[in-house]
Short mmCIF file of N, CA and C in Angstrom, two decimals:
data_model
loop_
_atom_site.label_atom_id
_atom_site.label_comp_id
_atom_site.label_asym_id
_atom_site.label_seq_id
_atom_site.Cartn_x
_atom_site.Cartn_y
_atom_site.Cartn_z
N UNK A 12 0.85 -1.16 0.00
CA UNK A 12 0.00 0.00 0.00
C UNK A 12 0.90 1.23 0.00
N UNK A 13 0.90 2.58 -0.97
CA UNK A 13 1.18 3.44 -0.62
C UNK A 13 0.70 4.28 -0.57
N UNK A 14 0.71 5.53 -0.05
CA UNK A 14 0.26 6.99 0.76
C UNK A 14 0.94 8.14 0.27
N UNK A 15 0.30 8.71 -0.60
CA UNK A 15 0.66 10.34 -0.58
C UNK A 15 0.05 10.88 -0.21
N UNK A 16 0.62 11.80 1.12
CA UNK A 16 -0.74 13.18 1.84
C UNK A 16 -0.20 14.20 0.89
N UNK A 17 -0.88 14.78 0.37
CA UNK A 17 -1.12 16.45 -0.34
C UNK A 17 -1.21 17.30 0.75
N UNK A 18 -0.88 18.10 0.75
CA UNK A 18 -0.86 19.45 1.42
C UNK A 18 -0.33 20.73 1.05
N UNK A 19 -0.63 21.70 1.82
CA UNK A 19 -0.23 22.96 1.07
C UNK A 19 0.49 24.07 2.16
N UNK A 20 0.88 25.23 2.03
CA UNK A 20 2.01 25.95 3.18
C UNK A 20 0.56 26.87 4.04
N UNK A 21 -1.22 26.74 3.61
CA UNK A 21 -1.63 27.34 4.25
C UNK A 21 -2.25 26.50 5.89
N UNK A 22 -1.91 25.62 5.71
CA UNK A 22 -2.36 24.25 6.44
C UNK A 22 -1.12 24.35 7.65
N UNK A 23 -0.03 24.66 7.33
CA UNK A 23 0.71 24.73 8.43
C UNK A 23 1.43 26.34 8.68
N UNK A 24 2.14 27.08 9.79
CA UNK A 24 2.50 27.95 9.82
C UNK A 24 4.06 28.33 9.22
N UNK A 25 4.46 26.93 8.44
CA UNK A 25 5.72 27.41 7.80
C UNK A 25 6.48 25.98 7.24
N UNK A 26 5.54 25.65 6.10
CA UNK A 26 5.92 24.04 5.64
C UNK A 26 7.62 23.26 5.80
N UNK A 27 8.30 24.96 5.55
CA UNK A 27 9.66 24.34 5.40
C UNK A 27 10.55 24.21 6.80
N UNK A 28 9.78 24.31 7.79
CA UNK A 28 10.22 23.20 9.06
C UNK A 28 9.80 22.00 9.42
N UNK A 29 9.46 21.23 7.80
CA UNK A 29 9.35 20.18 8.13
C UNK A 29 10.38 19.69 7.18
N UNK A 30 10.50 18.17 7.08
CA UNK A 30 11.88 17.67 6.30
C UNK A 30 11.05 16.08 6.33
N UNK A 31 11.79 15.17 5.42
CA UNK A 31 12.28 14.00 5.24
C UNK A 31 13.70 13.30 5.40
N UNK A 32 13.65 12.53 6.07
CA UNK A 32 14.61 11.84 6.48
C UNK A 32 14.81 10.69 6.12
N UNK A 33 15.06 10.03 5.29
CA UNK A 33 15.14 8.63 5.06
C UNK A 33 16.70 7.52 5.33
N UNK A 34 16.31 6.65 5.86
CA UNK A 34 17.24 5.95 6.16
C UNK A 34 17.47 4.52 6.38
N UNK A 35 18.38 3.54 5.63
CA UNK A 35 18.60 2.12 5.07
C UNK A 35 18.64 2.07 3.92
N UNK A 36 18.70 0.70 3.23
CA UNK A 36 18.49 0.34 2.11
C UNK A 36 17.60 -0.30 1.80
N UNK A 37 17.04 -0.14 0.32
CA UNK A 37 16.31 -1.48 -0.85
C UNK A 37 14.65 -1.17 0.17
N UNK A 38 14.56 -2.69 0.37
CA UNK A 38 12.89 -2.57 0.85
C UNK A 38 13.13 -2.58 2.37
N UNK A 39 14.38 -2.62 3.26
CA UNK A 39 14.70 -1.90 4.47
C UNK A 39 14.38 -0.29 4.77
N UNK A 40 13.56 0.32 4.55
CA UNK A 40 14.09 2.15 4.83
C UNK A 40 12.88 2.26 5.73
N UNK A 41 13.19 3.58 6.68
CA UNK A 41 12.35 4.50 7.25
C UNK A 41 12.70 5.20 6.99
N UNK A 42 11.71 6.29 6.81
CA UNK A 42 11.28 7.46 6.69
C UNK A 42 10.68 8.16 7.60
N UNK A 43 11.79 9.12 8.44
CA UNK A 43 11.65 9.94 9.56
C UNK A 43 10.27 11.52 9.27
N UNK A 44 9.33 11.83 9.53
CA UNK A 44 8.89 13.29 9.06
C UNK A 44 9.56 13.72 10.18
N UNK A 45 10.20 15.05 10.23
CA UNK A 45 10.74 15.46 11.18
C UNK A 45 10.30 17.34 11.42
N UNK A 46 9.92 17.60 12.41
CA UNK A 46 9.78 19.59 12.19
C UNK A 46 10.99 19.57 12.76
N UNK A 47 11.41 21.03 12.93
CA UNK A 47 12.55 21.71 13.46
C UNK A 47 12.26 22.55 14.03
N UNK A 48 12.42 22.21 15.37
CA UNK A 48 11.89 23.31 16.74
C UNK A 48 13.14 24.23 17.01
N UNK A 49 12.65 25.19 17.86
CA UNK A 49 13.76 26.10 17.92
C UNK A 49 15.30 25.21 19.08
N UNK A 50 14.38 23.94 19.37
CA UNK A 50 15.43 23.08 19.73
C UNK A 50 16.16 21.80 19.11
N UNK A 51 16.06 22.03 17.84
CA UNK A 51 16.05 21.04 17.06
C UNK A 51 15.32 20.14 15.87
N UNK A 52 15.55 19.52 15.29
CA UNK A 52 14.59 18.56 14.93
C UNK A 52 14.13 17.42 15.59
N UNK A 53 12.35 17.20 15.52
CA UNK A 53 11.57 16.35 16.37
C UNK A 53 11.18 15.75 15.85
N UNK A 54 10.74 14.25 15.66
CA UNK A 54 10.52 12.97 14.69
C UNK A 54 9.14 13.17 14.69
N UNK A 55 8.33 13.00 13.86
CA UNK A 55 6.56 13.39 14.35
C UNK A 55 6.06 11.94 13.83
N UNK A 56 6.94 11.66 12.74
CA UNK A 56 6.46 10.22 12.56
C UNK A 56 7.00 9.33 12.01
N UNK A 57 7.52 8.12 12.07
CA UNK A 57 8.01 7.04 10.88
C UNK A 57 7.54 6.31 10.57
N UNK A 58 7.81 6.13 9.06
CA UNK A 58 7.26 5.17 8.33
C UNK A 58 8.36 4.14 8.46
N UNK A 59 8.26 2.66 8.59
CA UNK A 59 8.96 1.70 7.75
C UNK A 59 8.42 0.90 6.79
N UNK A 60 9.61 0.68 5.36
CA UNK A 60 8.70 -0.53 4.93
C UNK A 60 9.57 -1.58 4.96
N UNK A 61 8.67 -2.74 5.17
CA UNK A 61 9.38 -4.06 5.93
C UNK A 61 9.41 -5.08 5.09
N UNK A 62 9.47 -4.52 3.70
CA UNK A 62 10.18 -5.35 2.54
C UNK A 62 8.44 -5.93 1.28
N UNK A 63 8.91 -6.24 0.59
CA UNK A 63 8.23 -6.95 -0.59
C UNK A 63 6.98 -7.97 0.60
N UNK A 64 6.40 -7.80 -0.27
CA UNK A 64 5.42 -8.77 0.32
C UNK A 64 5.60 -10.43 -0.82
N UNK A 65 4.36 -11.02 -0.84
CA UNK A 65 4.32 -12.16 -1.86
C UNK A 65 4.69 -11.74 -2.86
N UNK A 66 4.21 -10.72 -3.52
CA UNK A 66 4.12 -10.72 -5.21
C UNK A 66 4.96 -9.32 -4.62
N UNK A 67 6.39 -9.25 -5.08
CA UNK A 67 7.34 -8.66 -5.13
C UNK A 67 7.04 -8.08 -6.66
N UNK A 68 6.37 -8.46 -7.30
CA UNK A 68 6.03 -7.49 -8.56
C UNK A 68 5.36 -6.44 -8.45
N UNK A 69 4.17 -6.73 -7.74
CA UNK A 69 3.08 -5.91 -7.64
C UNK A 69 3.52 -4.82 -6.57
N UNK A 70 4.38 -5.27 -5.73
CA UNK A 70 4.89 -4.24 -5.03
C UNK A 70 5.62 -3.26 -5.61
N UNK A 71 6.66 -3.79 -6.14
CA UNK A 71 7.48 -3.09 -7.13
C UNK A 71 6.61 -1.38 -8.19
N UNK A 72 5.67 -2.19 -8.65
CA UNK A 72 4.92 -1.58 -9.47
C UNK A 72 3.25 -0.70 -8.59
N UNK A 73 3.17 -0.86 -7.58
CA UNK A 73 2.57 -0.13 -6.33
C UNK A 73 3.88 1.11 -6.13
N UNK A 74 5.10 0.86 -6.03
CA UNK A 74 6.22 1.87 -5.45
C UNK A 74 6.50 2.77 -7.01
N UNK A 75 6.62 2.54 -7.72
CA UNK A 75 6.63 2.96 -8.93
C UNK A 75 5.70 4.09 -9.17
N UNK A 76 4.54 3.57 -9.41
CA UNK A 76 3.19 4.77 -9.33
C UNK A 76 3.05 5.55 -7.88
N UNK A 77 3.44 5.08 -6.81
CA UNK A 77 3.62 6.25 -6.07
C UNK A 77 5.10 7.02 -6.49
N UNK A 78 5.83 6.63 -6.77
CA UNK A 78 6.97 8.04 -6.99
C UNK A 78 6.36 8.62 -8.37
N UNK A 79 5.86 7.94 -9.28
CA UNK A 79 4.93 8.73 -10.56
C UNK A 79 4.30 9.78 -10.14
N UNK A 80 3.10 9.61 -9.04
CA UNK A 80 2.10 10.50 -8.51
C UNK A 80 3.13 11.36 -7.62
N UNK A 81 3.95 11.37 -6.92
CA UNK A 81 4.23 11.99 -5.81
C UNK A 81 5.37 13.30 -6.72
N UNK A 82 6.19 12.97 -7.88
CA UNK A 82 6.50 13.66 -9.07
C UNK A 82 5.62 14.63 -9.64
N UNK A 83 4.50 13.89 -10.31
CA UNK A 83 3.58 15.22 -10.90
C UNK A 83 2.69 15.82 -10.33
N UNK A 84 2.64 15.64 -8.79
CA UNK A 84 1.84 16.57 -8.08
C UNK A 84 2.96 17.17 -7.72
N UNK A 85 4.54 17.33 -7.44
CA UNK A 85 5.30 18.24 -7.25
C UNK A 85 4.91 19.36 -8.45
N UNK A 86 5.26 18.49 -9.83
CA UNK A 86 5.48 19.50 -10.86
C UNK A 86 4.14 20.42 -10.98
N UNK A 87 3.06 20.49 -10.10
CA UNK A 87 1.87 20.87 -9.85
C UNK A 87 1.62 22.20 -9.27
N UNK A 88 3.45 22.05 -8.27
CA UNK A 88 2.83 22.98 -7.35
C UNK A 88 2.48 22.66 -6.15
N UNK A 89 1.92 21.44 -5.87
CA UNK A 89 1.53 20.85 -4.59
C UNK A 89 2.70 20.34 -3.90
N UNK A 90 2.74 20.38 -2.51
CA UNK A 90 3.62 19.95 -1.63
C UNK A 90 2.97 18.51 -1.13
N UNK A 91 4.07 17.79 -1.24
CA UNK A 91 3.88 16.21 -1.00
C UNK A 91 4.49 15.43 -0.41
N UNK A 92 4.14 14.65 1.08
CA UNK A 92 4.69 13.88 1.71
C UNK A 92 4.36 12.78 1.24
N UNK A 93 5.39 12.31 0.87
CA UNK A 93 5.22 10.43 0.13
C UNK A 93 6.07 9.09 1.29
N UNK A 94 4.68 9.01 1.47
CA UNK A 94 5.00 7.39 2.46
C UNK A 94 4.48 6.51 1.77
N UNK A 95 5.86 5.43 1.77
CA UNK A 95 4.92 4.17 1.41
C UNK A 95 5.38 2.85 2.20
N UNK A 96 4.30 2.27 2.21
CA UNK A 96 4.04 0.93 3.25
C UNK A 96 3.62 -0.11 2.84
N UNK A 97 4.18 -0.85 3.28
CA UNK A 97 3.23 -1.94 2.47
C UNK A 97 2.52 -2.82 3.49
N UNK A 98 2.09 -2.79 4.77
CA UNK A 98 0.70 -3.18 5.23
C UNK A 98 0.52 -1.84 6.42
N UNK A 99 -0.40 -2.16 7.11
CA UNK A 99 -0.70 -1.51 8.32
C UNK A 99 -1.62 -0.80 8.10
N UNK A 100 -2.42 -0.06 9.39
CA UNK A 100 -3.69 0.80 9.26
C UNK A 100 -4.17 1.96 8.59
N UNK A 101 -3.95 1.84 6.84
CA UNK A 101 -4.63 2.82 6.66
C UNK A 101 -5.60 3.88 6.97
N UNK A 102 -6.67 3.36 7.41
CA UNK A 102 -7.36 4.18 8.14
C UNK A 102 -6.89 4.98 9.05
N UNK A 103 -6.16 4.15 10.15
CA UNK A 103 -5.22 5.55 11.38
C UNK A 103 -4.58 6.48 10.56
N UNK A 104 -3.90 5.95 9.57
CA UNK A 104 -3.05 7.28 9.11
C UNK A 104 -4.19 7.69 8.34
N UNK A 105 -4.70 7.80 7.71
CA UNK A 105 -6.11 8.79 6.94
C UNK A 105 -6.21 9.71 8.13
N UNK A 106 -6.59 9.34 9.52
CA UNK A 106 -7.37 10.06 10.69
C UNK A 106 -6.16 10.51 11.10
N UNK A 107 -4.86 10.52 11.32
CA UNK A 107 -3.87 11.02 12.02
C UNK A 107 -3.43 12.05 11.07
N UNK A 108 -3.26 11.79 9.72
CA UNK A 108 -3.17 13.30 8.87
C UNK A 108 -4.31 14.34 8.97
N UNK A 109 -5.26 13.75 9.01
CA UNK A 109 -7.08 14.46 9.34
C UNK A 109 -6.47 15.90 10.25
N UNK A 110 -5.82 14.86 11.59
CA UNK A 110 -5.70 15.67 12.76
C UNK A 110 -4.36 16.80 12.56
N UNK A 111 -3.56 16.76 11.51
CA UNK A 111 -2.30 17.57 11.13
C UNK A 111 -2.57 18.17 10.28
N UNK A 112 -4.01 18.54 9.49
CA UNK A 112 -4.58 19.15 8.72
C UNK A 112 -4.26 19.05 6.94
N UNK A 113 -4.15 17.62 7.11
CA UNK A 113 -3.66 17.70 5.55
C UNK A 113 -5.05 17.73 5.13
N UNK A 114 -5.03 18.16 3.62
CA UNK A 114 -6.11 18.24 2.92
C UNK A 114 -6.86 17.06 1.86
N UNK A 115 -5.79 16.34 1.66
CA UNK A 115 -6.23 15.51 0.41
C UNK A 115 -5.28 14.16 0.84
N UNK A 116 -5.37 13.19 0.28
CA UNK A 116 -5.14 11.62 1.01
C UNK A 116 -5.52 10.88 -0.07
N UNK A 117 -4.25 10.47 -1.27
CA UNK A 117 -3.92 9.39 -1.94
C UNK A 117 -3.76 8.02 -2.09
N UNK A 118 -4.25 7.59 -2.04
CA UNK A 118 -4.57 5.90 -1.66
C UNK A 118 -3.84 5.19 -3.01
N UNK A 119 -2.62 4.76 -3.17
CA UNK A 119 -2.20 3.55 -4.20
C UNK A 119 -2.22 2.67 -3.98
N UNK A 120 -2.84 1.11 -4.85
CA UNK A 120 -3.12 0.31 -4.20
C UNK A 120 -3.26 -1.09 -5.23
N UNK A 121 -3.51 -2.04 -4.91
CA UNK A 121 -3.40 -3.10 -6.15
C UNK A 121 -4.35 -3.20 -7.43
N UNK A 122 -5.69 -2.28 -7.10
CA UNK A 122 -6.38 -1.80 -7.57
C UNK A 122 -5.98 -0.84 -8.76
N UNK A 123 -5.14 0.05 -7.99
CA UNK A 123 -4.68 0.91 -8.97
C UNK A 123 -3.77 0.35 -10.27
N UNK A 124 -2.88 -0.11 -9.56
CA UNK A 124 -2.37 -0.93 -11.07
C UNK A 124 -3.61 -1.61 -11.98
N UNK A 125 -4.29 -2.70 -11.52
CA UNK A 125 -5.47 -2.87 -12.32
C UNK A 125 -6.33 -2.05 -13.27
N UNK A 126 -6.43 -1.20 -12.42
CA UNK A 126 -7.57 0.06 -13.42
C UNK A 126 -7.02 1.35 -13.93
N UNK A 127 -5.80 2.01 -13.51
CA UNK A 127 -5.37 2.86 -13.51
C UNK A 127 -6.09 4.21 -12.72
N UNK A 128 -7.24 3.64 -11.37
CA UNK A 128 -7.49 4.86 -11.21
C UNK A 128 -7.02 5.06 -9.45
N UNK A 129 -6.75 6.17 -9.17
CA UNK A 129 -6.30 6.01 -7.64
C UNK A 129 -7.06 6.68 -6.58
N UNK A 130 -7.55 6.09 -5.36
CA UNK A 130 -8.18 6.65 -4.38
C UNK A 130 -8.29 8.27 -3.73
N UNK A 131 -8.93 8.98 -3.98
CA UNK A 131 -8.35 10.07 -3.51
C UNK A 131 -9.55 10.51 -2.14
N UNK A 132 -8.89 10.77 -0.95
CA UNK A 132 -9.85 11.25 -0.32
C UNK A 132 -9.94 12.92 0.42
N UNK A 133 -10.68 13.38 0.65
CA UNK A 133 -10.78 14.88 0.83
C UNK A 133 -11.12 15.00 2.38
N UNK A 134 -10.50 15.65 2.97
CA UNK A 134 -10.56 15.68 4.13
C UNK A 134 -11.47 16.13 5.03
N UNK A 135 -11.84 17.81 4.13
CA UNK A 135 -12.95 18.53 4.46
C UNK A 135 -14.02 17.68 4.22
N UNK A 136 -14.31 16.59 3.43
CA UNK A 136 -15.63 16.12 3.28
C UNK A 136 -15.70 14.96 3.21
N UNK A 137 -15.09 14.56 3.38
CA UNK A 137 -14.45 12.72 4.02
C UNK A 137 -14.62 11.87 2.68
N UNK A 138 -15.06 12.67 1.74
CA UNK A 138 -15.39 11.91 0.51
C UNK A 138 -14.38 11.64 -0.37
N UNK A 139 -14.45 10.05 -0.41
CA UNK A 139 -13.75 9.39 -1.08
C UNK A 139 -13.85 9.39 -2.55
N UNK A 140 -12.92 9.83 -3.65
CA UNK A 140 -13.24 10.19 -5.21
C UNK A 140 -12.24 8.75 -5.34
N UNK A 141 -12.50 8.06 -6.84
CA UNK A 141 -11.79 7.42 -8.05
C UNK A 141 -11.26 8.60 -8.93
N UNK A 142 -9.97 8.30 -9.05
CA UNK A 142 -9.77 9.76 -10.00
C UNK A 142 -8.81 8.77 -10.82
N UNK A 143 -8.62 9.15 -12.59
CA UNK A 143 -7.36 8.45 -13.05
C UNK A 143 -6.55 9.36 -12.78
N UNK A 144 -5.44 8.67 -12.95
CA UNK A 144 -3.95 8.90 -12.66
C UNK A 144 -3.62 9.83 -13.23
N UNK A 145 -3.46 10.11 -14.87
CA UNK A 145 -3.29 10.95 -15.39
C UNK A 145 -3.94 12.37 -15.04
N UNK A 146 -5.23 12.42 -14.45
CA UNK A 146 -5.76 13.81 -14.10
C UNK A 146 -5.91 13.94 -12.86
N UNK A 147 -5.05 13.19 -12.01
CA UNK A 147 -4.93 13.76 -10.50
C UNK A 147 -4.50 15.02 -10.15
N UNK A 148 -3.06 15.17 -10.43
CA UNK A 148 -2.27 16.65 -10.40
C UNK A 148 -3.41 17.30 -10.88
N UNK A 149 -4.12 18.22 -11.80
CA UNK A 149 -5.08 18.70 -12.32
C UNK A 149 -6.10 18.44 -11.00
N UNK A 150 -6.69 17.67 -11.09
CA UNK A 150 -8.01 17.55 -10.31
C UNK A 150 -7.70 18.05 -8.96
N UNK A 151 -6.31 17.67 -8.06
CA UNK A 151 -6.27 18.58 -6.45
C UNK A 151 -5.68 19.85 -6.80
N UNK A 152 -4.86 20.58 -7.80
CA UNK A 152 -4.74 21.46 -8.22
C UNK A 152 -5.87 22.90 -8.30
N UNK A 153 -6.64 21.86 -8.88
CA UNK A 153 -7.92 22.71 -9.27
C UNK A 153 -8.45 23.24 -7.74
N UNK A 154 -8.62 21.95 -6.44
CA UNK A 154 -9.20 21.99 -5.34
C UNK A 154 -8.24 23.28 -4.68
N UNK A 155 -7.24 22.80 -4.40
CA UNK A 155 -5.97 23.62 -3.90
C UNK A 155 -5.84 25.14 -3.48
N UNK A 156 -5.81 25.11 -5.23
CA UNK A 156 -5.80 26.50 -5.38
C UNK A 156 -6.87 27.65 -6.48
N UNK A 157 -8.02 26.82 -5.66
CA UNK A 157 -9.23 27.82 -5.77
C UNK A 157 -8.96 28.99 -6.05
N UNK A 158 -9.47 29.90 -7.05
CA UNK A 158 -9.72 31.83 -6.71
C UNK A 158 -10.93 31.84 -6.78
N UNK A 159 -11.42 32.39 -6.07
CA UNK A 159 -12.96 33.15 -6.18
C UNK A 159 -13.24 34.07 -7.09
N UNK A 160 -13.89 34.49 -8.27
CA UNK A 160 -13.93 35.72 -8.95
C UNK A 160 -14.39 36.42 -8.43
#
């Protein structure tokens, strides 16, 4: 399973005290989120992933389309924390970003390879969209960065 939270610099009071940290090799790594307090940097959360599951393909190709997606929502404009995991409680992390105010919540999944379309959920309205791949960037873009005329 992997996880891209979307977010944006109005959601927090200064995005770039936060960081990524990554550390190990291959399908060994964590991934530290870390802020930087005026005493340092503080771990807020880690990810590990604890290797290939059965079908070391499908994993492979699950990690793939998340660095795809987590790429062209950069080139978007959007700021993107990319975790990926391959089991554990989705749902907690849906509700634990909820509570850190991310806005939008990417779901990649075995599904997605199948259909090409990927989970997207909205925070403000808990509603869960199918969006394809290709018009994701576009579609939270659009949400994002609303103007009012």
């Amino acid at each position: 399973m992997g996880l891209v939270f979307v977010h944006d610099d109005k959601y927090s009071c200064n995005y770039a005290n936060f960081t990524q940290k990554t550390e190990g090799e291959g399908g060994l790594q964590e991934v530290h989120l870390q802020y930087t307090s005026p005493w340092g940097p503080v771990t807020i959360e880690t990810v590990k992933n604890r290797g290939q599951d059965e079908d070391g393909s499908l994993t492979r190709q699950i990690q793939e389309v998340v660095t795809y997606v987590s790429r062209e929502l950069r080139k978007a404009g959007l700021h993107v924390l990319d975790t990926r995991r391959d089991s554990g409680d989705v749902d907690a992390q849906i509700h634990r970003n909820d509570e850190f105010g991310v806005p939008f919540t990417v779901t990649v999944n075995n599904n997605t390879i199948k259909t090409g379309n990927i989970q997207l959920r909205n925070r403000d309205t808990s509603i869960q969209e199918t969006v394809p791949i290709g018009k994701l960037a576009e579609y939270i873009a659009k949400h994002v960065f609303y103007q009012p005329t």
